[in-house]
């Protein structure tokens, strides 16, 4: 099946029951993809404590699934600083460079704003050129600080415009806020 025939993944809130499937996705990543997301080795399979922090952060976590298989994870968590939410995402190798990371970060950003975030924090390896381009293109007013091989971007909280038309809709969340989810998502 080629890319034009593949259904887009559904995005939904994540939780502890997703641990085994998330571990499978993370274990299938290249060492470079894992390093760019975590800036350290995470083990194969990843430790349960790491999976729990990814699935139950101080903010909200989301997974993208295709046929019950997790192909992406995005989250936001409260960071030090007044009303600052750190955003992060990781996408399965076969689904990278197709807009899924941007779509998932947009969903996480909207949810963080609804929770009261006024600023976003992105911690990125200086070698991660794709993520650096995405942040600079979508948050051009972000300030950056360097700490060795890591760059920390702080930007005003706003939902970034997707680079491609998205087919998501607004749906009520379990906390009564509205956040974007994939059309057809039942959660």
Short mmCIF file of N, CA and C in Angstrom, two decimals:
data_model
loop_
_atom_site.label_atom_id
_atom_site.label_comp_id
_atom_site.label_asym_id
_atom_site.label_seq_id
_atom_site.Cartn_x
_atom_site.Cartn_y
_atom_site.Cartn_z
N UNK A 1 0.85 -1.17 0.00
CA UNK A 1 0.00 0.00 0.00
C UNK A 1 0.89 1.23 0.00
N UNK A 2 0.67 2.17 -0.91
CA UNK A 2 1.52 3.35 -0.94
C UNK A 2 0.95 4.45 -0.04
N UNK A 3 1.70 5.53 0.10
CA UNK A 3 1.36 6.61 1.03
C UNK A 3 -0.01 7.21 0.75
N UNK A 4 -0.41 7.34 -0.49
CA UNK A 4 -1.70 7.95 -0.80
C UNK A 4 -2.86 7.04 -0.41
N UNK A 5 -2.61 5.74 -0.24
CA UNK A 5 -3.66 4.81 0.13
C UNK A 5 -3.72 4.59 1.65
N UNK A 6 -2.74 5.04 2.40
CA UNK A 6 -2.68 4.83 3.83
C UNK A 6 -3.58 5.82 4.54
N UNK A 7 -4.42 5.28 5.44
CA UNK A 7 -5.28 6.16 6.23
C UNK A 7 -4.44 6.96 7.21
N UNK A 8 -4.81 8.24 7.44
CA UNK A 8 -4.07 9.01 8.44
C UNK A 8 -4.34 8.44 9.82
N UNK A 9 -3.36 8.50 10.70
CA UNK A 9 -3.55 7.98 12.05
C UNK A 9 -4.60 8.79 12.82
N UNK A 10 -5.26 8.13 13.75
CA UNK A 10 -6.19 8.79 14.66
C UNK A 10 -5.41 9.25 15.89
N UNK A 11 -5.71 10.44 16.38
CA UNK A 11 -5.03 10.97 17.55
C UNK A 11 -6.02 10.98 18.71
N UNK A 12 -5.56 10.47 19.86
CA UNK A 12 -6.41 10.43 21.05
C UNK A 12 -5.55 10.64 22.29
N UNK A 13 -6.21 10.90 23.41
CA UNK A 13 -5.49 11.02 24.68
C UNK A 13 -4.84 9.68 25.02
N UNK A 14 -3.70 9.76 25.67
CA UNK A 14 -2.96 8.56 26.07
C UNK A 14 -3.18 8.28 27.55
N UNK A 15 -2.88 7.07 27.95
CA UNK A 15 -2.96 6.69 29.35
C UNK A 15 -2.15 5.44 29.62
N UNK A 16 -2.12 5.02 30.87
CA UNK A 16 -1.32 3.85 31.28
C UNK A 16 -1.57 2.60 30.44
N UNK A 17 -2.80 2.33 29.98
CA UNK A 17 -3.00 1.13 29.16
C UNK A 17 -2.21 1.13 27.85
N UNK A 18 -1.66 2.27 27.45
CA UNK A 18 -0.88 2.36 26.21
C UNK A 18 0.59 2.01 26.40
N UNK A 19 0.99 1.63 27.61
CA UNK A 19 2.42 1.44 27.91
C UNK A 19 3.09 0.40 27.02
N UNK A 20 2.51 -0.77 26.87
CA UNK A 20 3.15 -1.82 26.07
C UNK A 20 3.30 -1.41 24.61
N UNK A 21 2.27 -0.81 24.05
CA UNK A 21 2.31 -0.41 22.65
C UNK A 21 3.28 0.75 22.44
N UNK A 22 3.34 1.69 23.40
CA UNK A 22 4.31 2.79 23.30
C UNK A 22 5.73 2.24 23.39
N UNK A 23 5.95 1.28 24.28
CA UNK A 23 7.28 0.65 24.39
C UNK A 23 7.68 0.00 23.07
N UNK A 24 6.72 -0.65 22.40
CA UNK A 24 7.00 -1.27 21.11
C UNK A 24 7.42 -0.22 20.09
N UNK A 25 6.67 0.92 20.04
CA UNK A 25 7.00 1.97 19.08
C UNK A 25 8.39 2.54 19.37
N UNK A 26 8.66 2.86 20.63
CA UNK A 26 9.96 3.45 20.98
C UNK A 26 11.10 2.48 20.68
N UNK A 27 10.88 1.19 20.90
CA UNK A 27 11.92 0.19 20.63
C UNK A 27 12.21 0.08 19.14
N UNK A 28 11.25 0.43 18.30
CA UNK A 28 11.45 0.37 16.85
C UNK A 28 12.13 1.59 16.26
N UNK A 29 12.38 2.62 17.07
CA UNK A 29 13.04 3.82 16.58
C UNK A 29 14.53 3.58 16.39
N UNK A 30 15.13 4.34 15.50
CA UNK A 30 16.58 4.30 15.38
C UNK A 30 17.19 4.94 16.62
N UNK A 31 18.45 4.65 16.87
CA UNK A 31 19.15 5.27 18.00
C UNK A 31 19.13 6.79 17.88
N UNK A 32 19.28 7.31 16.66
CA UNK A 32 19.29 8.75 16.45
C UNK A 32 17.93 9.37 16.80
N UNK A 33 16.85 8.75 16.35
CA UNK A 33 15.51 9.27 16.68
C UNK A 33 15.28 9.26 18.19
N UNK A 34 15.70 8.19 18.86
CA UNK A 34 15.54 8.15 20.32
C UNK A 34 16.40 9.22 20.99
N UNK A 35 17.62 9.40 20.50
CA UNK A 35 18.48 10.42 21.09
C UNK A 35 17.89 11.82 20.89
N UNK A 36 17.40 12.10 19.68
CA UNK A 36 16.83 13.42 19.43
C UNK A 36 15.63 13.69 20.33
N UNK A 37 14.83 12.68 20.67
CA UNK A 37 13.68 12.91 21.54
C UNK A 37 14.08 12.99 23.01
N UNK A 38 15.01 12.14 23.46
CA UNK A 38 15.30 12.03 24.89
C UNK A 38 16.66 12.57 25.30
N UNK A 39 17.55 12.86 24.37
CA UNK A 39 18.91 13.34 24.61
C UNK A 39 19.73 12.39 25.50
N UNK A 40 19.33 11.14 25.54
CA UNK A 40 20.05 10.12 26.30
C UNK A 40 19.57 8.75 25.83
N UNK A 41 20.28 7.72 26.21
CA UNK A 41 19.82 6.36 25.90
C UNK A 41 18.62 6.05 26.80
N UNK A 42 17.63 5.33 26.25
CA UNK A 42 16.44 5.01 27.04
C UNK A 42 16.27 3.51 27.26
N UNK A 43 17.13 2.72 26.67
CA UNK A 43 17.02 1.27 26.83
C UNK A 43 15.99 0.67 25.88
N UNK A 44 16.14 -0.63 25.66
CA UNK A 44 15.21 -1.37 24.82
C UNK A 44 14.86 -2.67 25.54
N UNK A 45 13.65 -2.80 26.00
CA UNK A 45 12.57 -1.84 25.94
C UNK A 45 12.78 -0.71 26.95
N UNK A 46 12.07 0.41 26.77
CA UNK A 46 12.21 1.53 27.71
C UNK A 46 11.73 1.13 29.12
N UNK A 47 12.32 1.74 30.11
CA UNK A 47 11.94 1.47 31.51
C UNK A 47 10.48 1.85 31.75
N UNK A 48 9.77 1.10 32.58
CA UNK A 48 8.37 1.43 32.90
C UNK A 48 8.21 2.84 33.47
N UNK A 49 9.17 3.31 34.27
CA UNK A 49 9.06 4.66 34.85
C UNK A 49 9.05 5.72 33.76
N UNK A 50 9.85 5.54 32.70
CA UNK A 50 9.86 6.48 31.59
C UNK A 50 8.51 6.46 30.86
N UNK A 51 8.00 5.28 30.59
CA UNK A 51 6.72 5.16 29.91
C UNK A 51 5.61 5.82 30.72
N UNK A 52 5.62 5.64 32.04
CA UNK A 52 4.60 6.25 32.88
C UNK A 52 4.67 7.78 32.81
N UNK A 53 5.89 8.34 32.84
CA UNK A 53 6.02 9.80 32.72
C UNK A 53 5.55 10.30 31.36
N UNK A 54 5.75 9.50 30.33
CA UNK A 54 5.30 9.91 28.99
C UNK A 54 3.78 9.81 28.85
N UNK A 55 3.17 8.85 29.51
CA UNK A 55 1.74 8.63 29.37
C UNK A 55 0.90 9.40 30.38
N UNK A 56 1.49 9.76 31.51
CA UNK A 56 0.77 10.48 32.57
C UNK A 56 1.60 11.67 33.05
N UNK A 57 1.87 12.64 32.16
CA UNK A 57 2.70 13.79 32.56
C UNK A 57 1.89 14.75 33.43
N UNK A 58 2.54 15.83 33.86
CA UNK A 58 1.82 16.85 34.62
C UNK A 58 0.87 17.64 33.74
N UNK A 59 0.88 17.40 32.47
CA UNK A 59 -0.05 18.01 31.51
C UNK A 59 -0.91 16.93 30.89
N UNK A 60 -0.75 16.73 29.58
CA UNK A 60 -1.55 15.74 28.86
C UNK A 60 -0.68 15.07 27.81
N UNK A 61 -0.93 13.78 27.58
CA UNK A 61 -0.23 13.03 26.54
C UNK A 61 -1.24 12.56 25.50
N UNK A 62 -0.77 12.43 24.28
CA UNK A 62 -1.59 11.98 23.16
C UNK A 62 -0.83 10.91 22.40
N UNK A 63 -1.54 9.97 21.81
CA UNK A 63 -0.93 9.00 20.91
C UNK A 63 -1.67 9.05 19.58
N UNK A 64 -0.94 8.73 18.52
CA UNK A 64 -1.52 8.57 17.19
C UNK A 64 -1.50 7.09 16.90
N UNK A 65 -2.64 6.55 16.47
CA UNK A 65 -2.72 5.12 16.19
C UNK A 65 -3.24 4.87 14.79
N UNK A 66 -2.75 3.79 14.23
CA UNK A 66 -3.26 3.29 12.95
C UNK A 66 -3.46 1.79 13.17
N UNK A 67 -4.70 1.33 13.01
CA UNK A 67 -5.02 -0.08 13.23
C UNK A 67 -4.56 -0.55 14.62
N UNK A 68 -4.84 0.24 15.63
CA UNK A 68 -4.53 -0.07 17.03
C UNK A 68 -3.03 -0.07 17.34
N UNK A 69 -2.21 0.37 16.40
CA UNK A 69 -0.76 0.43 16.59
C UNK A 69 -0.35 1.88 16.78
N UNK A 70 0.40 2.16 17.85
CA UNK A 70 0.87 3.53 18.10
C UNK A 70 1.97 3.87 17.12
N UNK A 71 1.79 5.00 16.42
CA UNK A 71 2.78 5.47 15.47
C UNK A 71 3.30 6.86 15.84
N UNK A 72 2.78 7.44 16.93
CA UNK A 72 3.25 8.76 17.36
C UNK A 72 2.84 9.04 18.78
N UNK A 73 3.62 9.88 19.44
CA UNK A 73 3.35 10.30 20.82
C UNK A 73 3.70 11.78 20.92
N UNK A 74 2.83 12.54 21.54
CA UNK A 74 3.11 13.95 21.83
C UNK A 74 2.60 14.24 23.23
N UNK A 75 3.22 15.21 23.87
CA UNK A 75 2.79 15.56 25.22
C UNK A 75 3.17 16.98 25.53
N UNK A 76 2.52 17.49 26.57
CA UNK A 76 2.96 18.73 27.18
C UNK A 76 2.98 18.48 28.67
N UNK A 77 3.91 19.14 29.36
CA UNK A 77 4.04 19.04 30.81
C UNK A 77 4.43 20.41 31.34
N UNK A 78 3.96 20.73 32.54
CA UNK A 78 4.33 22.01 33.15
C UNK A 78 5.82 22.05 33.37
N UNK A 79 6.43 23.14 32.98
CA UNK A 79 7.87 23.36 33.11
C UNK A 79 8.09 24.45 34.16
N UNK A 80 9.31 24.56 34.67
CA UNK A 80 9.59 25.67 35.59
C UNK A 80 9.30 27.00 34.91
N UNK A 81 8.77 27.91 35.65
CA UNK A 81 8.40 29.20 35.08
C UNK A 81 6.90 29.35 35.12
N UNK A 82 6.48 30.57 35.14
CA UNK A 82 5.06 30.85 35.26
C UNK A 82 4.32 30.47 33.99
N UNK A 83 3.41 29.53 34.11
CA UNK A 83 2.52 29.12 33.01
C UNK A 83 3.28 28.68 31.76
N UNK A 84 4.38 27.96 31.93
CA UNK A 84 5.17 27.47 30.81
C UNK A 84 4.95 25.97 30.64
N UNK A 85 4.60 25.56 29.44
CA UNK A 85 4.38 24.15 29.12
C UNK A 85 5.47 23.68 28.17
N UNK A 86 6.14 22.59 28.52
CA UNK A 86 7.13 22.00 27.62
C UNK A 86 6.40 21.06 26.66
N UNK A 87 6.67 21.21 25.37
CA UNK A 87 6.06 20.37 24.33
C UNK A 87 7.11 19.41 23.78
N UNK A 88 6.68 18.19 23.47
CA UNK A 88 7.59 17.21 22.87
C UNK A 88 6.78 16.19 22.08
N UNK A 89 7.40 15.63 21.06
CA UNK A 89 6.76 14.60 20.25
C UNK A 89 7.81 13.65 19.71
N UNK A 90 7.37 12.44 19.41
CA UNK A 90 8.21 11.45 18.76
C UNK A 90 7.31 10.63 17.84
N UNK A 91 7.80 10.38 16.63
CA UNK A 91 7.01 9.72 15.60
C UNK A 91 7.76 8.48 15.11
N UNK A 92 7.03 7.39 14.89
CA UNK A 92 7.62 6.16 14.37
C UNK A 92 8.35 6.44 13.05
N UNK A 93 9.41 5.70 12.81
CA UNK A 93 10.27 5.95 11.64
C UNK A 93 9.47 6.02 10.33
N UNK A 94 8.57 5.07 10.08
CA UNK A 94 7.84 5.03 8.82
C UNK A 94 6.85 6.18 8.66
N UNK A 95 6.51 6.87 9.75
CA UNK A 95 5.54 7.96 9.69
C UNK A 95 6.19 9.34 9.80
N UNK A 96 7.51 9.39 9.89
CA UNK A 96 8.19 10.68 9.95
C UNK A 96 8.12 11.38 8.60
N UNK A 97 8.21 12.71 8.64
CA UNK A 97 8.22 13.57 7.44
C UNK A 97 6.90 13.54 6.67
N UNK A 98 5.80 13.29 7.38
CA UNK A 98 4.48 13.28 6.74
C UNK A 98 3.51 14.24 7.43
N UNK A 99 4.01 15.07 8.35
CA UNK A 99 3.17 16.06 9.01
C UNK A 99 2.53 15.60 10.31
N UNK A 100 2.74 14.35 10.69
CA UNK A 100 2.11 13.84 11.91
C UNK A 100 2.66 14.52 13.16
N UNK A 101 3.95 14.75 13.22
CA UNK A 101 4.55 15.42 14.39
C UNK A 101 3.98 16.82 14.57
N UNK A 102 3.85 17.55 13.48
CA UNK A 102 3.29 18.91 13.55
C UNK A 102 1.84 18.86 13.99
N UNK A 103 1.09 17.91 13.43
CA UNK A 103 -0.31 17.78 13.82
C UNK A 103 -0.43 17.46 15.31
N UNK A 104 0.40 16.54 15.79
CA UNK A 104 0.32 16.16 17.21
C UNK A 104 0.78 17.30 18.12
N UNK A 105 1.82 18.02 17.72
CA UNK A 105 2.25 19.17 18.53
C UNK A 105 1.18 20.25 18.56
N UNK A 106 0.46 20.42 17.46
CA UNK A 106 -0.64 21.39 17.44
C UNK A 106 -1.74 21.01 18.43
N UNK A 107 -2.05 19.73 18.49
CA UNK A 107 -3.05 19.25 19.44
C UNK A 107 -2.58 19.46 20.87
N UNK A 108 -1.32 19.10 21.15
CA UNK A 108 -0.78 19.29 22.50
C UNK A 108 -0.73 20.77 22.86
N UNK A 109 -0.35 21.63 21.90
CA UNK A 109 -0.28 23.07 22.15
C UNK A 109 -1.66 23.63 22.49
N UNK A 110 -2.68 23.24 21.73
CA UNK A 110 -4.03 23.72 22.00
C UNK A 110 -4.51 23.28 23.38
N UNK A 111 -4.19 22.07 23.76
CA UNK A 111 -4.58 21.56 25.07
C UNK A 111 -3.86 22.32 26.19
N UNK A 112 -2.58 22.60 26.00
CA UNK A 112 -1.80 23.35 27.00
C UNK A 112 -2.34 24.77 27.15
N UNK A 113 -2.69 25.40 26.05
CA UNK A 113 -3.26 26.75 26.11
C UNK A 113 -4.59 26.72 26.86
N UNK A 114 -5.41 25.72 26.60
CA UNK A 114 -6.69 25.60 27.29
C UNK A 114 -6.49 25.40 28.80
N UNK A 115 -5.36 24.81 29.18
CA UNK A 115 -5.05 24.60 30.59
C UNK A 115 -4.40 25.82 31.25
N UNK A 116 -4.09 26.86 30.45
CA UNK A 116 -3.55 28.09 31.00
C UNK A 116 -2.12 28.41 30.64
N UNK A 117 -1.50 27.64 29.75
CA UNK A 117 -0.12 27.92 29.36
C UNK A 117 -0.06 29.23 28.58
N UNK A 118 0.92 30.06 28.93
CA UNK A 118 1.14 31.31 28.20
C UNK A 118 2.45 31.27 27.41
N UNK A 119 3.31 30.28 27.71
CA UNK A 119 4.58 30.11 27.01
C UNK A 119 4.83 28.63 26.78
N UNK A 120 5.58 28.34 25.72
CA UNK A 120 6.00 26.98 25.42
C UNK A 120 7.51 26.88 25.56
N UNK A 121 7.97 25.73 25.98
CA UNK A 121 9.39 25.41 26.06
C UNK A 121 9.65 24.21 25.18
N UNK A 122 10.69 24.29 24.35
CA UNK A 122 11.16 23.19 23.52
C UNK A 122 12.63 22.98 23.85
N UNK A 123 13.03 21.78 24.23
CA UNK A 123 14.43 21.46 24.48
C UNK A 123 14.86 20.52 23.36
N UNK A 124 15.82 20.98 22.54
CA UNK A 124 16.16 20.30 21.30
C UNK A 124 17.67 20.17 21.17
N UNK A 125 18.11 19.03 20.68
CA UNK A 125 19.52 18.85 20.36
C UNK A 125 19.91 19.83 19.25
N UNK A 126 21.07 20.43 19.38
CA UNK A 126 21.55 21.36 18.36
C UNK A 126 21.77 20.65 17.02
N UNK A 127 21.86 19.32 17.03
CA UNK A 127 22.05 18.55 15.80
C UNK A 127 20.73 18.16 15.13
N UNK A 128 19.61 18.42 15.78
CA UNK A 128 18.30 18.02 15.25
C UNK A 128 17.78 19.11 14.32
N UNK A 129 18.29 19.12 13.11
CA UNK A 129 17.98 20.19 12.16
C UNK A 129 16.50 20.28 11.79
N UNK A 130 15.83 19.15 11.66
CA UNK A 130 14.40 19.18 11.29
C UNK A 130 13.57 19.86 12.37
N UNK A 131 13.81 19.52 13.64
CA UNK A 131 13.06 20.15 14.73
C UNK A 131 13.41 21.63 14.86
N UNK A 132 14.67 21.97 14.69
CA UNK A 132 15.08 23.37 14.77
C UNK A 132 14.40 24.20 13.69
N UNK A 133 14.35 23.67 12.46
CA UNK A 133 13.66 24.39 11.37
C UNK A 133 12.17 24.56 11.68
N UNK A 134 11.55 23.52 12.21
CA UNK A 134 10.12 23.58 12.51
C UNK A 134 9.85 24.64 13.57
N UNK A 135 10.64 24.68 14.62
CA UNK A 135 10.42 25.66 15.69
C UNK A 135 10.66 27.07 15.16
N UNK A 136 11.74 27.28 14.45
CA UNK A 136 12.05 28.63 13.93
C UNK A 136 11.02 29.11 12.92
N UNK A 137 10.47 28.18 12.15
CA UNK A 137 9.46 28.55 11.15
C UNK A 137 8.12 28.86 11.80
N UNK A 138 7.73 28.10 12.80
CA UNK A 138 6.40 28.26 13.39
C UNK A 138 6.37 29.18 14.61
N UNK A 139 7.49 29.37 15.26
CA UNK A 139 7.59 30.30 16.39
C UNK A 139 8.81 31.20 16.18
N UNK A 140 8.79 32.07 15.17
CA UNK A 140 9.96 32.88 14.85
C UNK A 140 10.36 33.84 15.97
N UNK A 141 9.45 34.14 16.87
CA UNK A 141 9.76 35.07 17.97
C UNK A 141 10.27 34.34 19.22
N UNK A 142 10.55 33.05 19.12
CA UNK A 142 11.06 32.30 20.26
C UNK A 142 12.47 32.77 20.63
N UNK A 143 12.75 32.82 21.92
CA UNK A 143 14.10 33.10 22.38
C UNK A 143 14.79 31.76 22.61
N UNK A 144 16.11 31.75 22.51
CA UNK A 144 16.84 30.49 22.64
C UNK A 144 18.03 30.67 23.57
N UNK A 145 18.27 29.65 24.38
CA UNK A 145 19.46 29.58 25.23
C UNK A 145 20.15 28.26 24.95
N UNK A 146 21.47 28.30 24.92
CA UNK A 146 22.24 27.09 24.66
C UNK A 146 22.85 26.57 25.95
N UNK A 147 22.78 25.25 26.14
CA UNK A 147 23.42 24.58 27.26
C UNK A 147 24.13 23.36 26.69
N UNK A 148 25.38 23.53 26.32
CA UNK A 148 26.12 22.46 25.67
C UNK A 148 25.51 22.14 24.33
N UNK A 149 25.13 20.86 24.16
CA UNK A 149 24.55 20.42 22.88
C UNK A 149 23.04 20.63 22.81
N UNK A 150 22.45 21.21 23.86
CA UNK A 150 21.00 21.42 23.88
C UNK A 150 20.63 22.88 23.69
N UNK A 151 19.56 23.11 22.96
CA UNK A 151 19.00 24.45 22.79
C UNK A 151 17.62 24.46 23.44
N UNK A 152 17.36 25.46 24.27
CA UNK A 152 16.06 25.61 24.92
C UNK A 152 15.38 26.84 24.32
N UNK A 153 14.27 26.59 23.62
CA UNK A 153 13.48 27.66 23.01
C UNK A 153 12.29 27.97 23.91
N UNK A 154 12.04 29.25 24.16
CA UNK A 154 10.84 29.69 24.86
C UNK A 154 10.08 30.59 23.90
N UNK A 155 8.79 30.26 23.74
CA UNK A 155 7.97 31.00 22.77
C UNK A 155 6.62 31.33 23.38
N UNK A 156 6.00 32.42 22.92
CA UNK A 156 4.63 32.70 23.36
C UNK A 156 3.72 31.54 22.95
N UNK A 157 2.81 31.17 23.83
CA UNK A 157 1.92 30.03 23.55
C UNK A 157 0.92 30.41 22.48
N UNK A 158 0.97 29.69 21.38
CA UNK A 158 -0.04 29.80 20.33
C UNK A 158 0.01 28.51 19.53
N UNK A 159 -1.11 28.17 18.96
CA UNK A 159 -1.18 26.96 18.15
C UNK A 159 -0.57 27.27 16.80
N UNK A 160 0.35 26.43 16.38
CA UNK A 160 0.99 26.65 15.09
C UNK A 160 0.08 26.20 13.98
N UNK A 161 0.17 26.89 12.88
CA UNK A 161 -0.62 26.53 11.71
C UNK A 161 0.00 25.30 11.07
N UNK A 162 -0.82 24.31 10.75
CA UNK A 162 -0.26 23.13 10.08
C UNK A 162 0.24 23.49 8.70
N UNK A 163 1.28 22.78 8.24
CA UNK A 163 1.83 23.06 6.92
C UNK A 163 0.98 22.44 5.81
N UNK A 164 0.11 21.50 6.17
CA UNK A 164 -0.79 20.88 5.21
C UNK A 164 -2.20 20.99 5.77
N UNK A 165 -3.22 20.92 4.92
CA UNK A 165 -4.58 20.94 5.44
C UNK A 165 -4.79 19.78 6.40
N UNK A 166 -5.39 20.04 7.53
CA UNK A 166 -5.65 19.00 8.51
C UNK A 166 -7.12 18.63 8.49
N UNK A 167 -7.41 17.39 8.81
CA UNK A 167 -8.80 16.95 8.81
C UNK A 167 -9.27 16.68 10.23
N UNK A 168 -8.82 17.55 11.18
CA UNK A 168 -9.29 17.33 12.52
C UNK A 168 -10.40 18.28 12.87
N UNK A 169 -11.14 17.93 13.86
CA UNK A 169 -12.28 18.70 14.30
C UNK A 169 -12.11 19.02 15.77
N UNK A 170 -12.97 19.89 16.30
CA UNK A 170 -12.96 20.16 17.73
C UNK A 170 -13.93 19.21 18.40
N UNK A 171 -13.51 18.64 19.50
CA UNK A 171 -14.37 17.74 20.25
C UNK A 171 -14.20 18.02 21.73
N UNK A 172 -15.21 17.78 22.48
CA UNK A 172 -15.14 18.01 23.92
C UNK A 172 -14.20 16.99 24.54
N UNK A 173 -13.34 17.44 25.43
CA UNK A 173 -12.45 16.53 26.12
C UNK A 173 -13.11 16.07 27.40
N UNK A 174 -12.45 15.15 28.07
CA UNK A 174 -13.01 14.62 29.30
C UNK A 174 -13.03 15.65 30.41
N UNK A 175 -12.28 16.75 30.27
CA UNK A 175 -12.26 17.79 31.30
C UNK A 175 -13.15 18.97 30.92
N UNK A 176 -13.94 18.83 29.90
CA UNK A 176 -14.87 19.89 29.53
C UNK A 176 -14.26 20.96 28.64
N UNK A 177 -12.94 20.90 28.36
CA UNK A 177 -12.33 21.86 27.44
C UNK A 177 -12.50 21.32 26.03
N UNK A 178 -12.21 22.16 25.08
CA UNK A 178 -12.25 21.71 23.70
C UNK A 178 -10.82 21.63 23.20
N UNK A 179 -10.51 20.58 22.47
CA UNK A 179 -9.19 20.43 21.88
C UNK A 179 -9.33 19.73 20.55
N UNK A 180 -8.38 19.97 19.63
CA UNK A 180 -8.49 19.32 18.33
C UNK A 180 -8.17 17.84 18.44
N UNK A 181 -8.95 17.04 17.78
CA UNK A 181 -8.68 15.61 17.66
C UNK A 181 -8.93 15.22 16.22
N UNK A 182 -8.48 14.08 15.85
CA UNK A 182 -8.63 13.61 14.49
C UNK A 182 -10.09 13.29 14.20
N UNK A 183 -10.57 13.66 13.03
CA UNK A 183 -11.94 13.33 12.65
C UNK A 183 -12.12 11.82 12.75
N UNK A 184 -13.20 11.41 13.36
CA UNK A 184 -13.46 9.99 13.53
C UNK A 184 -12.97 9.45 14.85
N UNK A 185 -12.21 10.23 15.60
CA UNK A 185 -11.72 9.80 16.91
C UNK A 185 -12.91 9.74 17.85
N UNK A 186 -13.00 8.72 18.64
CA UNK A 186 -14.14 8.55 19.53
C UNK A 186 -13.86 8.99 20.93
N UNK A 187 -12.68 9.40 21.23
CA UNK A 187 -12.35 9.80 22.59
C UNK A 187 -12.45 11.28 22.79
#
